[in-house]
Tab-separated table of C-alpha atoms and ligand atoms in Angstrom:
chain	number	residue	atom	x	y	z
A	282	MET	CA	-52.555	49.716	21.067
A	283	THR	CA	-49.484	51.338	20.063
A	284	ARG	CA	-48.716	49.406	17.016
A	285	ARG	CA	-45.611	49.572	14.491
A	286	LEU	CA	-42.792	51.624	16.552
A	287	SER	CA	-39.855	50.220	15.103
A	288	ILE	CA	-41.081	52.066	11.798
A	289	PRO	CA	-38.734	55.114	11.820
A	290	SER	CA	-40.544	57.535	9.744
A	291	PRO	CA	-44.163	58.615	10.131
A	292	HIS	CA	-44.166	58.957	6.743
A	293	ARG	CA	-43.247	55.820	5.016
A	294	ARG	CA	-47.191	54.297	5.205
A	295	GLY	CA	-48.313	57.393	3.052
A	296	PHE	CA	-45.291	56.960	0.965
A	297	LEU	CA	-46.299	53.284	0.548
A	298	ALA	CA	-49.827	54.049	-0.597
A	299	GLY	CA	-48.936	56.438	-2.788
A	300	VAL	CA	-47.070	54.634	-4.690
A	301	ALA	CA	-49.819	51.886	-4.767
A	302	GLY	CA	-52.031	54.185	-6.096
A	303	LEU	CA	-49.265	54.781	-8.811
A	304	PHE	CA	-49.413	51.345	-9.714
A	305	GLY	CA	-52.907	50.848	-9.163
A	306	THR	CA	-54.696	47.514	-9.574
A	307	ALA	CA	-54.455	47.436	-13.694
A	308	SER	CA	-50.633	47.033	-13.395
A	309	LEU	CA	-50.486	44.027	-10.832
A	310	GLY	CA	-53.301	41.908	-13.121
A	311	GLY	CA	-50.400	41.484	-15.560
A	312	CYS	CA	-47.720	40.252	-12.974
A	313	ASP	CA	-47.737	36.378	-12.972
A	314	LYS	CA	-45.392	36.523	-9.473
A	315	ILE	CA	-48.064	38.566	-7.903
A	316	ALA	CA	-50.990	36.455	-8.877
A	317	ASP	CA	-48.977	33.500	-7.741
A	318	SER	CA	-48.966	34.579	-4.609
A	319	ALA	CA	-51.582	34.100	-1.688
A	320	TRP	CA	-52.591	37.594	-3.109
A	321	GLY	CA	-56.267	38.033	-3.763
A	322	THR	CA	-57.374	35.483	-1.788
A	323	ARG	CA	-57.962	37.610	1.444
A	324	THR	CA	-59.619	40.784	1.993
A	325	LEU	CA	-56.874	43.190	4.265
A	326	LYS	CA	-57.055	46.437	5.494
A	327	ALA	CA	-56.550	49.156	2.683
A	328	GLY	CA	-53.218	50.115	4.113
A	329	GLU	CA	-51.849	46.783	5.135
A	330	ASP	CA	-52.909	46.108	1.019
A	331	ALA	CA	-50.611	48.969	0.253
A	332	ASN	CA	-47.701	47.746	2.360
A	333	LEU	CA	-47.941	44.151	1.093
A	334	TYR	CA	-48.242	45.218	-2.670
A	335	VAL	CA	-45.507	47.495	-2.668
A	336	GLN	CA	-42.725	45.720	-0.980
A	337	ARG	CA	-43.794	42.929	-3.035
A	338	LEU	CA	-43.167	45.158	-6.252
A	339	LEU	CA	-40.130	47.127	-4.964
A	340	LEU	CA	-38.550	44.186	-3.565
A	341	LYS	CA	-37.560	41.605	-5.417
A	342	PRO	CA	-39.146	38.390	-4.016
A	343	THR	CA	-35.539	36.963	-2.606
A	344	SER	CA	-34.178	40.487	-1.465
A	345	LEU	CA	-32.297	39.276	1.827
A	346	ALA	CA	-33.073	41.253	5.155
A	347	ARG	CA	-29.545	42.602	6.176
A	348	GLU	CA	-26.902	40.470	7.708
A	349	PHE	CA	-24.602	41.287	10.047
A	350	SER	CA	-21.280	40.438	11.710
A	351	GLU	CA	-20.750	38.413	14.815
A	352	ALA	CA	-19.056	41.287	16.446
A	353	ASP	CA	-22.796	43.023	16.546
A	354	ILE	CA	-24.723	39.652	18.488
A	355	SER	CA	-26.720	41.551	21.230
A	356	LYS	CA	-25.013	40.654	24.655
A	357	TRP	CA	-28.842	40.022	25.557
A	358	PHE	CA	-31.626	38.882	23.205
A	359	LYS	CA	-34.769	40.126	24.716
A	360	PRO	CA	-37.160	37.299	25.429
A	361	ASN	CA	-40.294	38.172	24.977
A	362	GLY	CA	-44.006	36.865	24.984
A	363	THR	CA	-44.130	33.521	26.522
A	364	ILE	CA	-40.769	32.009	27.701
A	365	ASP	CA	-41.750	29.604	29.553
A	366	PRO	CA	-44.684	27.708	28.479
A	367	GLU	CA	-46.884	26.359	31.597
A	368	ASP	CA	-48.613	23.461	29.083
A	369	THR	CA	-47.966	20.199	30.305
A	370	PRO	CA	-47.356	18.496	26.835
A	371	TYR	CA	-44.832	21.134	26.510
A	372	LYS	CA	-43.224	20.801	29.984
A	373	ALA	CA	-42.928	16.904	29.668
A	374	LEU	CA	-40.930	17.381	26.300
A	375	ALA	CA	-38.786	19.877	28.041
A	376	ALA	CA	-37.940	17.972	30.809
A	377	LYS	CA	-36.381	15.234	28.481
A	378	ASN	CA	-34.535	17.948	26.539
A	379	PHE	CA	-37.241	17.559	23.527
A	380	SER	CA	-35.552	13.993	22.818
A	381	ALA	CA	-39.510	12.774	22.455
A	382	TYR	CA	-40.074	16.298	20.039
A	383	THR	CA	-41.596	15.545	17.076
A	384	LEU	CA	-42.484	18.550	14.453
A	385	ARG	CA	-45.861	17.520	12.231
A	386	VAL	CA	-46.002	18.941	8.641
A	387	ASP	CA	-49.626	18.364	7.303
A	388	GLY	CA	-52.360	19.942	5.347
A	389	LEU	CA	-52.225	20.634	1.847
A	390	VAL	CA	-49.300	18.126	1.584
A	391	GLU	CA	-48.692	14.964	-0.321
A	392	THR	CA	-46.377	13.476	2.371
A	393	PRO	CA	-47.257	14.432	6.135
A	394	LEU	CA	-44.243	13.964	7.742
A	395	ASP	CA	-43.061	14.216	11.506
A	396	LEU	CA	-39.595	14.953	12.203
A	397	SER	CA	-37.431	14.904	15.273
A	398	LEU	CA	-34.660	17.152	16.084
A	399	GLU	CA	-32.093	14.926	15.043
A	400	GLU	CA	-33.466	14.498	11.686
A	401	LEU	CA	-34.416	18.456	11.309
A	402	ARG	CA	-30.676	18.759	12.519
A	403	LYS	CA	-29.254	16.399	9.589
A	404	MET	CA	-31.423	18.301	6.891
A	405	ALA	CA	-29.864	21.513	5.089
A	406	ALA	CA	-28.555	24.084	7.451
A	407	ARG	CA	-28.426	27.666	7.144
A	408	THR	CA	-26.792	30.441	10.017
A	409	GLN	CA	-27.784	34.039	9.772
A	410	ILE	CA	-26.783	37.102	11.758
A	411	THR	CA	-30.387	39.551	12.006
A	412	ARG	CA	-32.150	42.076	13.811
A	413	HIS	CA	-34.840	41.243	15.429
A	414	ASP	CA	-37.664	44.080	15.673
A	415	CYS	CA	-40.659	43.889	17.809
A	416	VAL	CA	-43.569	46.271	17.794
A	417	GLU	CA	-42.860	47.352	21.252
A	418	GLY	CA	-40.089	49.191	20.260
A	419	TRP	CA	-37.135	47.403	20.852
A	420	SER	CA	-34.683	45.687	18.792
A	421	ALA	CA	-31.875	42.545	19.379
A	422	ILE	CA	-29.280	41.087	17.009
A	423	GLY	CA	-29.300	37.481	17.217
A	424	LYS	CA	-27.311	34.728	15.042
A	425	TRP	CA	-30.039	32.065	14.202
A	426	SER	CA	-29.129	28.485	12.741
A	427	GLY	CA	-31.683	26.189	11.180
A	428	VAL	CA	-33.273	24.368	8.496
A	429	PRO	CA	-34.703	26.312	5.747
A	430	LEU	CA	-38.648	25.974	5.600
A	431	ALA	CA	-38.394	25.313	1.951
A	432	GLU	CA	-36.470	22.295	2.834
A	433	VAL	CA	-39.113	20.945	4.926
A	434	LEU	CA	-41.712	22.186	2.522
A	435	ASN	CA	-40.199	20.210	-0.633
A	436	LYS	CA	-39.863	17.200	1.529
A	437	ALA	CA	-43.662	17.340	2.228
A	438	LYS	CA	-44.450	18.301	-1.179
A	439	LEU	CA	-47.074	20.812	-1.289
A	440	LYS	CA	-50.313	20.029	-3.400
A	441	PRO	CA	-50.918	22.651	-5.939
A	442	GLN	CA	-53.554	24.144	-3.656
A	443	ALA	CA	-51.407	25.629	-0.871
A	444	ARG	CA	-51.124	29.060	-0.107
A	445	TYR	CA	-50.382	29.587	3.253
A	446	ILE	CA	-47.951	28.174	6.045
A	447	VAL	CA	-49.689	27.785	9.380
A	448	PHE	CA	-47.519	27.554	12.453
A	449	HIS	CA	-49.419	26.022	15.451
A	450	CYS	CA	-47.126	26.462	18.546
A	451	ALA	CA	-47.006	24.613	22.015
A	452	ASP	CA	-47.700	27.836	24.570
A	453	THR	CA	-51.246	28.891	25.740
A	454	MET	CA	-51.820	32.579	25.591
A	455	GLU	CA	-55.248	32.519	27.019
A	456	TYR	CA	-58.203	30.476	27.648
A	457	ALA	CA	-61.645	30.755	25.733
A	458	PRO	CA	-64.557	31.624	27.516
A	459	ALA	CA	-66.370	28.277	28.432
A	460	ASP	CA	-69.336	27.671	26.444
A	461	GLU	CA	-72.796	28.039	27.796
A	462	ALA	CA	-73.756	24.546	28.342
A	463	ALA	CA	-70.486	23.666	30.222
A	464	ALA	CA	-71.215	26.207	32.161
A	465	ASP	CA	-74.893	24.568	32.687
A	466	GLY	CA	-74.041	21.322	33.185
A	467	ASP	CA	-70.682	20.689	34.321
A	468	ALA	CA	-70.307	20.965	38.365
A	469	ASN	CA	-66.658	21.488	37.211
A	470	ALA	CA	-66.837	24.400	35.086
A	471	SER	CA	-67.726	26.610	37.479
A	472	ASP	CA	-65.306	25.834	40.873
A	473	GLY	CA	-63.512	28.722	40.105
A	474	ALA	CA	-59.431	28.175	40.153
A	475	ALA	CA	-58.937	26.106	36.853
A	476	PRO	CA	-59.255	27.930	33.749
A	477	ALA	CA	-62.841	27.043	32.325
A	478	GLY	CA	-62.644	27.337	28.694
A	479	LYS	CA	-60.172	25.904	25.968
A	480	PRO	CA	-56.366	26.885	25.683
A	481	ILE	CA	-55.681	29.130	22.946
A	482	ARG	CA	-52.185	28.607	21.565
A	483	TYR	CA	-50.064	31.066	19.889
A	484	TYR	CA	-50.259	30.819	15.840
A	485	GLU	CA	-49.110	32.636	12.704
A	486	SER	CA	-49.153	32.478	8.903
A	487	ILE	CA	-46.849	33.365	5.886
A	488	ASP	CA	-47.425	33.110	2.968
A	489	LEU	CA	-45.609	31.353	0.102
A	490	THR	CA	-43.014	34.082	-0.792
A	491	ASP	CA	-41.972	34.401	2.222
A	492	ALA	CA	-41.859	30.776	3.034
A	493	PHE	CA	-39.318	30.100	0.412
A	494	HIS	CA	-37.515	32.856	0.806
A	495	PRO	CA	-33.817	31.956	1.765
A	496	GLN	CA	-33.697	33.729	4.745
A	497	THR	CA	-36.686	32.295	5.989
A	498	ILE	CA	-35.738	29.012	8.392
A	499	LEU	CA	-36.954	26.522	11.596
A	500	ALA	CA	-34.021	27.833	14.072
A	501	TYR	CA	-32.865	25.362	16.626
A	502	ASP	CA	-29.769	27.378	17.553
A	503	MET	CA	-29.347	30.628	18.688
A	504	ASN	CA	-25.744	32.106	19.235
A	505	GLY	CA	-24.106	28.755	18.459
A	506	LYS	CA	-25.836	27.267	21.300
A	507	PRO	CA	-28.982	24.696	21.304
A	508	LEU	CA	-32.270	27.366	21.462
A	509	PRO	CA	-33.207	28.282	25.344
A	510	VAL	CA	-36.869	27.575	26.119
A	511	SER	CA	-37.347	31.067	26.582
A	512	ASN	CA	-36.146	32.377	23.193
A	513	GLY	CA	-38.159	29.268	21.923
A	514	ALA	CA	-37.149	25.932	22.333
A	515	PRO	CA	-37.171	23.240	20.528
A	516	LEU	CA	-37.784	25.066	17.359
A	517	ARG	CA	-38.941	28.648	16.087
A	518	LEU	CA	-39.641	30.402	13.004
A	519	ARG	CA	-37.402	33.133	11.603
A	520	VAL	CA	-38.937	34.937	8.788
A	521	GLU	CA	-36.338	38.036	8.403
A	522	ARG	CA	-38.170	40.671	6.671
A	523	GLN	CA	-41.372	40.960	9.252
A	524	LEU	CA	-41.711	42.033	12.867
A	525	GLY	CA	-41.002	40.110	16.037
A	526	TYR	CA	-44.567	38.583	16.443
A	527	LYS	CA	-44.325	36.946	12.846
A	528	GLN	CA	-41.625	35.009	14.160
A	529	ALA	CA	-43.189	32.091	16.072
A	530	LYS	CA	-41.856	30.335	18.674
A	531	TYR	CA	-42.505	26.513	20.294
A	532	ILE	CA	-43.363	25.363	16.871
A	533	MET	CA	-45.404	21.895	17.365
A	534	ARG	CA	-46.997	21.603	14.023
A	535	ILE	CA	-47.142	23.258	10.232
A	536	GLU	CA	-50.221	23.314	8.361
A	537	VAL	CA	-50.225	24.036	4.906
A	538	ALA	CA	-53.329	25.460	3.858
A	539	ASP	CA	-55.341	27.335	1.338
A	540	THR	CA	-57.027	29.782	3.562
A	541	LEU	CA	-56.682	31.587	6.955
A	542	ALA	CA	-60.378	31.417	7.619
A	543	HIS	CA	-60.310	28.141	9.742
A	544	VAL	CA	-57.267	29.907	11.641
A	545	GLY	CA	-58.299	31.292	15.024
A	546	GLN	CA	-60.629	34.075	14.022
A	547	GLY	CA	-59.346	34.414	10.629
A	548	ASN	CA	-57.057	36.976	10.686
A	549	GLY	CA	-53.886	34.387	10.716
A	550	GLY	CA	-51.983	34.780	13.374
A	551	TYR	CA	-52.807	35.218	17.630
A	552	TRP	CA	-51.740	38.892	17.277
A	553	GLU	CA	-53.454	39.408	14.267
A	554	ASP	CA	-56.567	38.300	16.114
A	555	ASN	CA	-55.870	41.096	18.242
A	556	GLY	CA	-55.525	43.808	15.546
A	557	TYR	CA	-51.948	43.816	15.013
A	558	GLU	CA	-51.569	43.233	10.806
A	559	TRP	CA	-50.871	40.180	9.083
A	560	TYR	CA	-48.205	41.377	6.781
A	561	ALA	CA	-45.270	42.655	9.139
A	562	GLY	CA	-43.354	44.338	6.834
A	563	ILE	CA	-40.275	46.088	8.236
B	185	MTE	N1	-45.432	31.006	20.551
B	185	MTE	C1	-45.127	32.238	20.925
B	185	MTE	N2	-44.041	32.709	19.807
B	185	MTE	C2	-43.937	34.033	19.741
B	185	MTE	C3	-44.376	34.746	20.959
B	185	MTE	C4	-45.246	34.433	21.940
B	185	MTE	O1	-45.555	34.707	22.771
B	185	MTE	N3	-45.101	32.925	21.632
B	185	MTE	N4	-44.330	36.578	20.895
B	185	MTE	C5	-43.690	37.232	20.112
B	185	MTE	C6	-43.112	38.064	19.953
B	185	MTE	S1	-44.094	39.640	19.998
B	185	MTE	C7	-42.094	38.341	19.466
B	185	MTE	S2	-41.062	39.776	19.916
B	185	MTE	C8	-40.705	37.399	19.745
B	185	MTE	C9	-39.602	36.998	20.555
B	185	MTE	O2	-39.103	36.509	20.461
B	185	MTE	P1	-37.603	36.113	21.383
B	185	MTE	O3	-38.544	35.478	22.804
B	185	MTE	O4	-36.440	35.197	21.262
B	185	MTE	O5	-37.223	37.647	22.032
B	185	MTE	O6	-41.617	36.169	19.712
B	185	MTE	C10	-42.322	36.038	18.792
B	185	MTE	N5	-43.613	34.349	18.906
B	186	MO	MO1	-43.151	41.425	19.968
């Protein structure tokens, strides 16, 4: 699979790995910011380690992704991946213009939340015009408005063990193969037409550094209008220092966790479980 096509220089990864080598692990050991982040609780691929280490070292945690002007907004923001979820529960919500939608926030929080769109829209808001880069090699500039993820997390109050924020989405990407027992015992399992296994819906995750970054928002508006279904209605993530596949659309539930081991196959996201990197820094 071709990955990271949006990275302009093929030498960049090598440079980053080299710089990481210079810093070494000893200097990292003394850095509380890094020790406090999710670092060390996961085993990642070596090149990805270098990328994350170096971005965390060279960029202040609050380095902002570039923001653009109204004139830069793309005429056409290409919808990608799922563009019209076929899932019955999602279709029911969409049919009533998401009036019955609630965002579930749970896991390692003091106060689990169920927030309606109206409640989300009443919270503090942020608008930003940013560029979206997909690994497939295209980019688009869009204007996003939403509630900073930090506002929602602070409302739910993270427990001290919290390390990751996991996004559970409404759209089915594929069906897990039917298990043996079902295939043996259940006549319906073999009648062909219906998908046999459990739906695997899109999922993603980020660490707390990105979760509390000022440009990390749960967007409900795009280019000044409610988010269209094709771009992730009613709520999608914008995490602006990472690639397109991190920008989870159709978010139904936000889970606060101390590990990603239980999420999908354990790599932190649907595409990560299919070989993409978890830290998709631009
Ligand atoms: N739920 C969900 N989120 C998703 C995807 C998806 O298929 N399902 N595709 C990802 C990819 S690869 C990209 S490039 C962007 C596309 O966002 P857009 O449709 O607004 O262009 O959404 C990301 N988030
Ligand atoms: Mo993408």
